[in-house]
Structures are given as structure tokens and as C-alpha cells.
CSV table of C-alpha atoms in Angstrom, one decimal:
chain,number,residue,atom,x,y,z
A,209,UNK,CA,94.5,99.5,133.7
A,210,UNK,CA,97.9,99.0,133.5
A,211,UNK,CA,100.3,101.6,131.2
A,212,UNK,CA,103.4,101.6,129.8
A,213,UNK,CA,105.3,104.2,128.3
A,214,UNK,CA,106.8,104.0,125.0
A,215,UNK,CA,110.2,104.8,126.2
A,216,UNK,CA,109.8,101.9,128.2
A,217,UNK,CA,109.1,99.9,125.4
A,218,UNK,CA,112.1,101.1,123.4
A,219,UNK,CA,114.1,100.1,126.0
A,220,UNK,CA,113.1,96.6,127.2
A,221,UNK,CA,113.1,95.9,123.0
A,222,UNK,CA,117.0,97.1,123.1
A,223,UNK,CA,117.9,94.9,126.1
A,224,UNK,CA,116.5,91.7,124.2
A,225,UNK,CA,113.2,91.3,126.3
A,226,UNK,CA,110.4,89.1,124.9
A,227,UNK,CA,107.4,91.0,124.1
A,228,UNK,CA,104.2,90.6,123.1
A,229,UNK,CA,103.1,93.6,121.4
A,230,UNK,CA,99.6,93.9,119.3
A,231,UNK,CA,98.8,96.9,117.2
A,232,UNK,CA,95.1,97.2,117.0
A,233,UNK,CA,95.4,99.7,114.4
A,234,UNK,CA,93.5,99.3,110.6
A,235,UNK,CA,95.6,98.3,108.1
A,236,UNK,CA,95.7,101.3,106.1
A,237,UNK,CA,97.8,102.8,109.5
A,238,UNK,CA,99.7,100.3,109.4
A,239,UNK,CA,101.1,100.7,106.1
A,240,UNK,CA,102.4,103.6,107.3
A,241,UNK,CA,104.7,102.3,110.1
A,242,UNK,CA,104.6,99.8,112.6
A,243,UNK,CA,107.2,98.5,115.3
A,244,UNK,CA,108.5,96.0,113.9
A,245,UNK,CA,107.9,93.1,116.7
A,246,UNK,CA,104.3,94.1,116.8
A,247,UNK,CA,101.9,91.7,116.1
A,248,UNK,CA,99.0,93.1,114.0
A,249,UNK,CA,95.1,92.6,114.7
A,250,UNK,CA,92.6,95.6,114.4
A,251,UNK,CA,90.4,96.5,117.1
A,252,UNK,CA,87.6,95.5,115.4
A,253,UNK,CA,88.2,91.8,115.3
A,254,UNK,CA,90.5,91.1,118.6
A,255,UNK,CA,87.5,89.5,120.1
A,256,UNK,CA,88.1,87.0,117.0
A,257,UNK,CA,91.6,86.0,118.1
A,258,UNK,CA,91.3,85.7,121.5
A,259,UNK,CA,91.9,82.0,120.8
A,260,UNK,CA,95.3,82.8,119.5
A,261,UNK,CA,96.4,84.8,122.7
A,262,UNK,CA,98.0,83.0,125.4
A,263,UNK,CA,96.9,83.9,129.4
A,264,UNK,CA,100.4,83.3,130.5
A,265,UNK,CA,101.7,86.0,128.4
A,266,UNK,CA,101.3,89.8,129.2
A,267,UNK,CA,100.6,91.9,125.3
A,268,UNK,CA,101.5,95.3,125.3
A,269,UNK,CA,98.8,97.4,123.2
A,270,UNK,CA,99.7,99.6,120.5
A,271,UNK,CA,97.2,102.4,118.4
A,272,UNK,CA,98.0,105.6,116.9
A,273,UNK,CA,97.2,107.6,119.8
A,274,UNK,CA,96.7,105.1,123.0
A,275,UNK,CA,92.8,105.1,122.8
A,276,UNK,CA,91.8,102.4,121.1
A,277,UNK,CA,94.7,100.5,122.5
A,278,UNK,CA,93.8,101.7,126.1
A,279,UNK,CA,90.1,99.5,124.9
A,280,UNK,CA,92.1,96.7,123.7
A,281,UNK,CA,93.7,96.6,126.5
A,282,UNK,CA,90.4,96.8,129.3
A,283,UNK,CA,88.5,94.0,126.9
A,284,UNK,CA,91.7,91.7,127.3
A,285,UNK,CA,91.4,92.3,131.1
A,286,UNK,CA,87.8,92.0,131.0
A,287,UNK,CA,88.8,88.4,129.3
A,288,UNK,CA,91.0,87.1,131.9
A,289,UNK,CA,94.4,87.9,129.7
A,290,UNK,CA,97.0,90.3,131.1
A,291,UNK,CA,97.3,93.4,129.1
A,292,UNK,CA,99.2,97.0,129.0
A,293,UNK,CA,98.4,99.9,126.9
A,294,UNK,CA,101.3,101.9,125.3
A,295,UNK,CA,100.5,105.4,126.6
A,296,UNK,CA,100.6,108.2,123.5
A,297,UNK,CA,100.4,105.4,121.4
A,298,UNK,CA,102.3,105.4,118.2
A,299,UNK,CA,102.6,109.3,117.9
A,300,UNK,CA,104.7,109.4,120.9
A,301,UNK,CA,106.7,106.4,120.1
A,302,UNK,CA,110.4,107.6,119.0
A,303,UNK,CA,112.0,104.1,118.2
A,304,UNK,CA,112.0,102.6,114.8
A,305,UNK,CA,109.2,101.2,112.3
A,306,UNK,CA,108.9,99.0,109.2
């Protein structure tokens, strides 16, 4: 499985890189702060919008702590879509929410 850091994250947002983040997190957790690019769809239904996910792309996943992202991100491969999971999910993340 691929990882990513969250600092690398921060800093590919800062230097203008397109990403394609998902935060699989409910939406209760979300209310309390999400990265702002992120796209949202709980865990629970991704296998619902797999139709709306492009192969081409690479999604970075996003949870609260990187577990449930870090499942996201296996069923995605597992699915034929290229996929990394933010490690320390958004506990460890230090750049800014809405």
C-alpha cells in the first residue's frame, strides 16, 4: 500500500498540485474539520461511488487516524484505482481545515 505523509500533503497543496483527496470519515467528523480540497464519502459507501472515481487519477485517503483510510485505500487497489493513504490521518495533519 502506498503512504503518504501529511506533511507531504501540505506541501504538494502549497505548490498548487492537483489532488484528489477523499475523506472517508462520517459526517458528524467532518463537521469538525476537514481539508478543505478533500472530497467527502464515508467508508461505508465508497463501494457506492466507485463509478464517480476516475482510474487515471491517483486519490489520496484521508480518516481521523489513517485506519480506515489505510482500508479505503487497499479496497481502491483491490478495484483497479490508484490509491494512497494519508499516514496519522487527520490527527497528525498540521495544515488548515474548514
Amino acid at each position: 500500500m502506498k503512504i503518504i505523509t501529511p506533511e507531504e500533503v501540505l506541501k504538494k497543496i502549497d505548490e498548487g498540485q492537483e489532488l484528489h483527496l477523499i475523506d472517508v470519515r462520517e459526517p458528524e467528523e467532518i463537521a469538525t474539520g476537514k481539508i478543505g480540497i478533500a472530497q467527502t464519502i464515508p467508508l461505508g459507501t465508497l463501494e457506492f461511488h466507485l463509478d464517480e472515481l476516475d482510474k487515471n487519477l491517483e486519490y489520496i485517503m484521508v480518516c481521523r487516524s489513517g485506519r480506515r483510510s489505510a482500508q479505503a485505500t487497499s479496497f481502491l487497489e483491490e478495484n483497479g484505482y490508484k490509491a494512497a493513504n494519508m499516514e496519522g490521518g487527520m490527527l497528525a495533519w498540521e495544515g488548515p481545515v474548514e
